[in-house]
Amino acid sequence: MLSISRAQLILGMAAFLSALAVLPPSSQNTAGRQASTPLPDSQPSAAGVVAQANKPPEFFVAIDPSHGGDDRGAMLPGRVQEKDLTLSFARELRRQLAERGIQARLLRETDVNLTLERRAEEANAAHAGIYLVLHAGGPGEGTRIYSAAIPAQASPGRPQSFLPWDSAQSIALARSRVLARAVSERMHKDGLAVSLLTASLRPLNNVVMPALAIEWAPGRQERKGQEISKAFARLSADIASAIADLHDAAGGHL
Amino acid sequence: MIPRHFQITLALLLLAILIAGMYLVRLKHGEEAKNSQNPYVAAVAPPVSGQQEHIRILVAYDDDLALRWREIQVQLPTESQPRAREILRVLLSQYLQEPSPHPLGKGSDIKEVYLLGDGTAVVDTTPQFANKHPSGIIPEELTLTSLAETLTANVSGISRVKFLVDGKERETLAGHADLMSFYQINEVHELAREFE
């Protein structure tokens, strides 16, 4: 279980470099990975590097539309595939976050294969402020918000050492649960059916920032294109508002 | 010109082939119908030798997204590993019957349960268990939680459970629930409480 995989090494290296505060966040992306933050055109000066290192990473939400490519996910009524729904949901959520002044990046923009390990690597290396993985499927109706089913670290903080890949989320679990409650309360006020649960899910267990899995189970009236879009708009508005409120309350950081 | 008697023989032969074909199709349908009525018998078959025991199984119900304990009397082997395997097969037999409270794919079964000395139980399942499992966070979580809880309720000394599919590690059960990690029993109890 505790064997060190490539991803563990990458995560550990990223944490180590962050602790040393030598490199700017953007250059901590491992080679070969698609950099989420574009690198500057010219080489910065030594003073610039230090200044950038001291500057906190830009806050953004990493939205992960689950499944994609060969992995279709669950099959919903009307032969709708989960991978397509999650992508629509993610795009709407990004739009709603942008309306509230919060940046968001999707881990996949199209119908492509993306391993669970790669998704966690992307979110960790890009230093996302929040990670949200979106799912859609039954049984039942309504929205279920999951935080990781692992023990929370006793004194959560910035990672200073190597973390076990399988339970990396433990460092941010307390903040994840605060976020879960905030989103749930917002949906509840909006009259939506919502439940707070825990689950052992990848890549939720492997990311080091506040992270949630949000699963939408369509009701009987939400099985056609227009109704699905309306449901996503309402859910996304609630999620985005909850995040914007928490972000403002925390002075720009969670 | 084909002789008349030859034409009659040929017609009779064709007729016989047609009747035999129809009979075969009927036989096939009958067999399929029988199989669908009783899709899985292996998991409910009692062992040749063993003792009658009272066990508790945690059954998943999809209709109300719940896990409920049931008490059941079964004949079990006396050796610990075969006994653990049979207990889980009793639970799976609940899911494989018609109607099922939590349907699983045909052929879902427990190949082996390994009880390691350090409190680890390794549950090896058939490929169909994962390949035909309904995809979704809740269905997958209910299956794994009910298996882990049933095992620990009836076999003492288990502190964590690892699931394998056909002897190998797999990333997720059906796209959601994590199969790479060990399920720590304390955490599984918490998960189960969410659905009880």
XYZ file of C-alpha atoms in Angstrom:
450
model
C 0.000 0.000 0.000
C 2.805 2.362 0.879
C 5.000 1.548 -2.088
C 6.286 4.764 -3.637
C 4.820 5.224 -7.071
C 5.846 7.776 -9.661
C 2.955 9.958 -8.630
C 3.996 9.815 -4.971
C 7.455 10.966 -5.930
C 6.061 13.829 -7.985
C 3.789 14.906 -5.143
C 6.626 14.644 -2.651
C 8.972 16.636 -4.857
C 6.372 19.355 -5.378
C 5.793 19.603 -1.640
C 9.518 19.651 -0.952
C 10.174 22.443 -3.448
C 7.256 24.419 -2.079
C 8.709 24.084 1.401
C 12.052 25.406 0.219
C 10.242 28.313 -1.454
C 12.833 28.458 -4.207
C 10.769 28.012 -7.318
C 7.632 29.766 -8.455
C 4.568 27.555 -8.514
C 4.398 27.530 -12.291
C 7.854 26.000 -12.662
C 7.060 23.237 -10.206
C 5.014 21.471 -12.858
C 6.863 18.322 -13.766
C 8.434 18.004 -17.186
C 6.189 16.702 -19.906
C 2.981 17.639 -18.132
C 0.699 20.235 -19.669
C 1.412 23.302 -17.583
C -1.804 24.789 -16.282
C -0.171 28.181 -15.709
C 1.759 29.401 -18.767
C 5.399 30.117 -18.111
C 6.605 33.692 -18.696
C 8.284 34.409 -22.020
C 11.528 35.782 -20.571
C 13.650 34.392 -17.757
C 12.924 36.252 -14.502
C 15.752 37.814 -12.486
C 16.896 36.267 -9.182
C 14.990 38.956 -7.249
C 11.958 38.261 -9.399
C 12.174 34.535 -8.615
C 12.272 35.243 -4.864
C 9.400 37.710 -5.136
C 7.367 35.188 -7.114
C 8.228 32.430 -4.642
C 6.899 34.523 -1.782
C 3.742 35.368 -3.686
C 0.946 32.921 -2.899
C -0.214 30.847 -5.862
C -3.119 32.295 -7.807
C -6.384 30.910 -6.466
C -8.393 28.814 -8.879
C -10.802 25.901 -8.777
C -9.805 22.703 -10.585
C -12.964 21.134 -11.984
C -12.680 17.493 -12.943
C -15.423 16.203 -15.239
C -15.146 12.545 -14.274
C -14.686 9.729 -16.817
C -14.118 10.533 -20.523
C -12.864 8.723 -23.610
C -13.255 4.948 -23.306
C -14.473 5.332 -19.735
C -18.139 6.205 -20.205
C -19.077 6.055 -16.526
C -22.661 5.235 -15.605
C -25.436 4.972 -18.187
C -28.312 7.258 -17.245
C -31.955 7.079 -18.399
C -32.343 7.921 -22.073
C -28.957 6.266 -22.786
C -27.142 9.403 -21.646
C -23.538 8.735 -20.687
C -22.131 10.051 -17.433
C -18.960 11.313 -19.147
C -21.011 13.697 -21.320
C -23.091 14.992 -18.442
C -20.084 15.693 -16.262
C -18.474 17.742 -19.024
C -21.613 19.879 -19.484
C -21.887 20.290 -15.718
C -18.198 21.318 -15.502
C -18.543 23.937 -18.245
C -21.569 25.462 -16.553
C -19.820 25.498 -13.181
C -16.786 27.232 -14.690
C -19.076 29.873 -16.216
C -20.865 30.462 -12.919
C -17.591 30.719 -10.992
C -16.243 33.230 -13.543
C -19.381 35.346 -13.055
C -18.452 35.549 -9.376
C -14.830 36.439 -10.085
C -13.381 32.986 -9.368
C -11.090 31.391 -11.921
C -11.662 27.766 -12.802
C -9.875 25.279 -15.027
C -11.243 22.029 -16.369
C -9.027 18.953 -16.200
C -10.493 17.817 -19.507
C -12.161 20.020 -22.086
C -13.134 17.255 -24.496
C -14.003 13.568 -24.564
C -10.515 12.225 -23.848
C -9.017 9.460 -21.732
C -7.412 10.755 -18.565
C -6.236 8.419 -15.831
C -7.269 9.019 -12.240
C -3.625 9.351 -11.239
C -3.032 11.984 -13.906
C -6.043 13.993 -12.724
C -4.647 14.159 -9.191
C -1.181 14.989 -10.494
C -2.579 17.853 -12.579
C -4.511 19.357 -9.663
C -1.604 18.988 -7.220
C 1.079 20.291 -9.547
C -1.002 23.303 -10.593
C -1.623 24.168 -6.908
C -5.373 24.398 -7.315
C -7.123 26.149 -4.434
C -10.060 23.740 -4.581
C -10.603 20.471 -6.439
C -14.111 19.439 -7.462
C -14.811 16.166 -9.235
C -18.232 15.948 -10.831
C -20.259 12.771 -11.211
C -23.759 11.967 -12.391
C -25.773 8.846 -11.744
C -28.260 6.963 -9.673
C -29.764 5.485 -7.722
C -32.139 7.972 -6.121
C -32.562 11.650 -6.882
C -30.858 14.866 -5.813
C -27.283 15.829 -5.127
C -24.740 14.008 -3.004
C -21.626 15.743 -1.778
C -18.759 13.499 -0.771
C -15.601 14.174 1.151
C -12.863 11.561 1.392
C -13.431 8.642 3.752
C -9.989 8.790 5.307
C -8.879 10.059 8.727
C -8.102 13.788 8.864
C -4.530 14.761 9.730
C -4.314 15.947 13.339
C -2.574 19.246 12.557
C -3.410 20.113 8.976
C -1.231 22.625 7.208
C 0.986 23.020 4.226
C 2.662 19.751 3.233
C 6.246 19.806 4.447
C 7.256 16.267 3.631
C 6.328 13.291 1.535
C 2.718 12.257 1.835
C 1.315 8.774 1.270
C -0.386 8.930 -2.103
C -3.413 6.936 -0.924
C -4.240 9.395 1.847
C -2.754 12.699 0.641
C -6.170 14.339 1.066
C -5.958 13.887 4.858
C -3.946 17.130 5.070
C -6.861 19.184 3.716
C -9.778 17.064 4.906
C -10.949 19.451 7.630
C -11.182 22.287 5.066
C -12.864 19.951 2.580
C -15.599 19.271 5.111
C -16.093 22.979 5.780
C -16.499 23.461 2.047
C -18.908 20.502 1.848
C -21.103 21.991 4.554
C -21.071 25.417 2.886
C -22.134 23.988 -0.494
C -24.731 21.748 1.119
C -26.258 24.624 3.119
C -26.467 26.773 -0.008
C -28.263 23.997 -1.921
C -30.539 23.317 1.012
C -31.545 27.003 1.169
C -32.243 26.834 -2.556
C -34.696 23.988 -1.929
C -32.573 21.246 -3.482
C -32.359 17.700 -2.113
C -28.794 17.262 -0.934
C -26.935 14.825 1.300
C -23.465 14.947 2.795
C -21.558 11.672 2.649
C -18.047 10.255 2.677
C -16.571 7.905 0.091
C -13.302 6.259 -0.744
C -12.794 7.637 -4.248
C -9.913 8.249 -6.557
C -8.592 10.834 -7.215
C -10.308 12.529 -4.257
C -8.022 10.674 -1.813
C -4.909 11.813 -3.674
C -5.220 15.598 -3.861
C -3.757 17.955 -1.260
C -6.241 20.856 -1.407
C -9.852 21.110 -0.170
C -11.649 18.621 -2.396
C -15.163 17.332 -2.952
C -16.927 14.910 -5.236
C -20.335 16.190 -6.275
C -22.754 13.654 -7.730
C -25.998 14.624 -9.363
C -28.757 12.003 -9.559
C -31.427 13.227 -12.000
C -35.060 13.278 -10.962
C -37.843 12.038 -13.220
C -38.388 15.528 -14.578
C -34.694 16.016 -15.340
C -34.030 13.573 -18.143
C -34.093 15.793 -21.218
C -31.564 18.295 -22.536
C -33.262 21.497 -21.460
C -34.211 20.212 -18.003
C -30.717 18.870 -17.447
C -29.237 22.253 -18.408
C -31.569 24.003 -15.973
C -30.594 21.606 -13.187
C -26.883 22.163 -13.872
C -27.353 25.932 -13.901
C -29.066 25.849 -10.518
C -26.557 23.459 -8.946
C -23.606 25.376 -10.375
C -24.965 28.684 -9.090
C -25.201 27.248 -5.575
C -21.731 25.685 -5.680
C -20.162 28.828 -7.141
C -21.868 31.098 -4.600
C -20.742 28.935 -1.689
C -17.149 28.946 -2.965
C -17.197 32.712 -3.611
C -18.513 33.376 -0.087
C -15.893 31.139 1.544
C -13.161 32.648 -0.620
C -14.168 36.184 0.354
C -14.498 35.253 4.031
C -11.026 33.696 4.007
C -9.477 36.790 2.407
C -8.743 35.164 -0.924
C -7.506 31.766 0.337
C -9.106 28.643 1.727
C -35.681 -33.987 -65.112
C -35.480 -35.054 -61.404
C -37.468 -38.240 -60.706
C -40.633 -37.777 -58.621
C -39.568 -40.150 -55.829
C -36.294 -38.224 -55.460
C -38.209 -34.920 -55.160
C -40.430 -36.395 -52.416
C -37.388 -37.723 -50.484
C -35.683 -34.338 -50.719
C -38.816 -32.509 -49.522
C -39.169 -34.906 -46.575
C -35.518 -34.417 -45.663
C -35.877 -30.630 -45.757
C -39.004 -30.851 -43.613
C -37.185 -33.067 -41.077
C -34.290 -30.565 -40.916
C -36.737 -27.695 -40.407
C -38.579 -29.526 -37.596
C -35.285 -30.480 -35.912
C -34.104 -26.858 -36.149
C -37.306 -25.544 -34.581
C -37.039 -28.143 -31.822
C -33.447 -27.084 -31.083
C -34.413 -23.396 -30.910
C -37.200 -24.278 -28.461
C -34.843 -26.337 -26.326
C -32.359 -23.432 -26.243
C -35.019 -20.936 -25.195
C -36.261 -23.315 -22.492
C -32.754 -23.682 -21.107
C -32.200 -19.911 -21.135
C -35.492 -19.327 -19.353
C -34.503 -21.879 -16.703
C -31.136 -20.167 -16.229
C -32.669 -16.716 -15.924
C -35.077 -17.965 -13.246
C -32.195 -19.377 -11.260
C -29.241 -17.296 -12.428
C -26.763 -18.306 -9.802
C -26.691 -21.461 -7.819
C -23.043 -21.842 -6.936
C -22.997 -19.200 -4.209
C -25.988 -20.633 -2.374
C -24.872 -24.252 -2.482
C -23.925 -25.395 1.025
C -20.539 -27.043 1.510
C -20.365 -30.818 1.683
C -19.201 -30.805 5.280
C -19.445 -28.182 7.983
C -21.542 -26.973 10.816
C -24.756 -25.008 10.992
C -24.054 -21.433 12.062
C -25.950 -18.282 12.766
C -24.331 -15.349 10.926
C -25.094 -11.646 10.401
C -24.936 -10.176 6.942
C -25.204 -6.499 6.027
C -27.450 -6.291 2.982
C -27.579 -3.291 0.628
C -30.968 -2.033 -0.579
C -30.915 0.223 -3.633
C -34.542 1.336 -3.283
C -33.920 3.366 -0.149
C -30.094 3.526 -0.315
C -29.770 1.643 2.933
C -27.718 -1.081 4.547
C -29.575 -3.394 6.923
C -28.376 -6.284 9.059
C -29.995 -9.664 8.540
C -29.509 -12.833 10.527
C -29.240 -16.051 8.610
C -28.593 -19.718 9.380
C -26.109 -21.433 7.070
C -23.835 -24.405 6.945
C -20.206 -23.319 6.903
C -16.822 -25.039 6.660
C -14.782 -25.128 9.825
C -11.491 -23.879 8.326
C -11.192 -20.110 8.624
C -10.465 -19.097 5.002
C -13.102 -21.282 3.306
C -15.524 -20.201 6.055
C -14.855 -16.497 5.350
C -15.358 -17.118 1.639
C -18.673 -18.911 2.168
C -19.945 -16.089 4.400
C -19.325 -13.573 1.612
C -20.900 -15.917 -0.940
C -24.017 -16.065 1.214
C -24.188 -12.268 1.008
C -23.618 -12.281 -2.752
C -26.359 -14.882 -3.180
C -28.784 -12.266 -1.802
C -27.725 -9.876 -4.551
C -27.857 -12.493 -7.302
C -31.373 -13.712 -6.630
C -34.482 -12.405 -8.418
C -35.767 -9.942 -7.352
C -32.556 -8.521 -5.924
C -32.259 -5.733 -3.372
C -28.954 -4.699 -4.979
C -28.439 -6.402 -8.360
C -24.966 -7.533 -9.349
C -23.816 -8.983 -12.662
C -24.230 -12.673 -13.409
C -21.092 -14.580 -12.473
C -20.177 -12.277 -9.583
C -18.523 -14.439 -6.988
C -15.799 -14.610 -4.367
C -12.882 -16.646 -5.634
C -10.912 -16.700 -2.416
C -10.520 -14.940 0.907
C -7.010 -14.796 2.350
C -6.700 -14.046 6.052
C -3.216 -12.744 6.752
C -1.765 -12.834 10.214
C -1.588 -9.044 10.600
C -5.351 -8.470 10.519
C -5.517 -8.051 6.752
C -8.200 -9.854 4.784
C -7.719 -10.055 1.022
C -10.908 -10.729 -0.905
C -10.383 -11.979 -4.437
C -13.423 -11.644 -6.681
C -14.321 -12.919 -10.133
C -13.843 -10.607 -13.166
C -17.641 -10.435 -13.574
C -17.975 -8.964 -10.090
C -16.247 -5.788 -11.288
C -16.863 -5.887 -15.042
C -20.633 -6.221 -14.669
C -21.034 -4.125 -11.535
C -23.454 -1.190 -11.914
C -21.422 2.011 -12.220
C -21.997 4.765 -9.655
C -20.556 5.987 -6.371
C -23.426 4.723 -4.221
C -23.906 1.258 -5.797
C -20.180 0.578 -5.625
C -19.813 1.886 -2.101
C -22.794 -0.143 -0.882
C -21.329 -3.349 -2.309
C -17.873 -2.907 -0.801
C -19.168 -1.697 2.563
C -21.620 -4.583 2.866
C -18.891 -7.110 2.014
C -16.325 -5.636 4.418
C -18.838 -5.261 7.265
C -20.235 -8.766 6.795
C -16.731 -10.213 6.838
C -15.648 -8.425 10.002
C -18.933 -9.146 11.790
C -18.369 -12.886 11.407
C -14.588 -13.296 11.322
C -12.649 -11.933 14.260
C -9.332 -10.113 14.128
C -9.777 -8.269 10.795
C -8.581 -4.672 10.820
C -8.444 -3.945 7.090
C -9.748 -5.400 3.854
C -8.250 -5.348 0.392
C -10.264 -6.245 -2.705
C -8.753 -7.907 -5.762
C -10.361 -8.714 -9.084
C -9.297 -12.029 -10.576
C -6.171 -12.022 -8.428
C -5.063 -8.553 -9.526
C -5.280 -5.018 -8.213
C -7.712 -2.735 -9.992
C -8.051 1.033 -9.745
C -11.792 1.181 -9.139
C -14.681 -1.241 -8.862
C -16.735 0.184 -11.751
C -15.264 3.635 -12.282
C -15.797 5.089 -8.806
C -15.003 3.233 -5.566
C -11.291 2.960 -4.886
C -9.914 -0.582 -5.015
C -6.236 0.341 -4.732
C -6.364 1.262 -1.050
C -6.971 -0.962 1.920
C -10.364 -0.461 3.543
C -9.630 0.264 7.198
C -12.374 -1.291 9.276
C -12.884 1.775 11.482
C -13.553 3.841 8.362
C -15.837 1.161 6.941
C -17.902 1.262 10.156
C -18.303 5.027 9.602
C -19.349 4.485 5.987
C -21.856 1.833 7.031
C -23.382 4.131 9.646
C -24.173 6.667 6.896
C -26.486 4.124 5.300
C -27.922 2.311 8.319
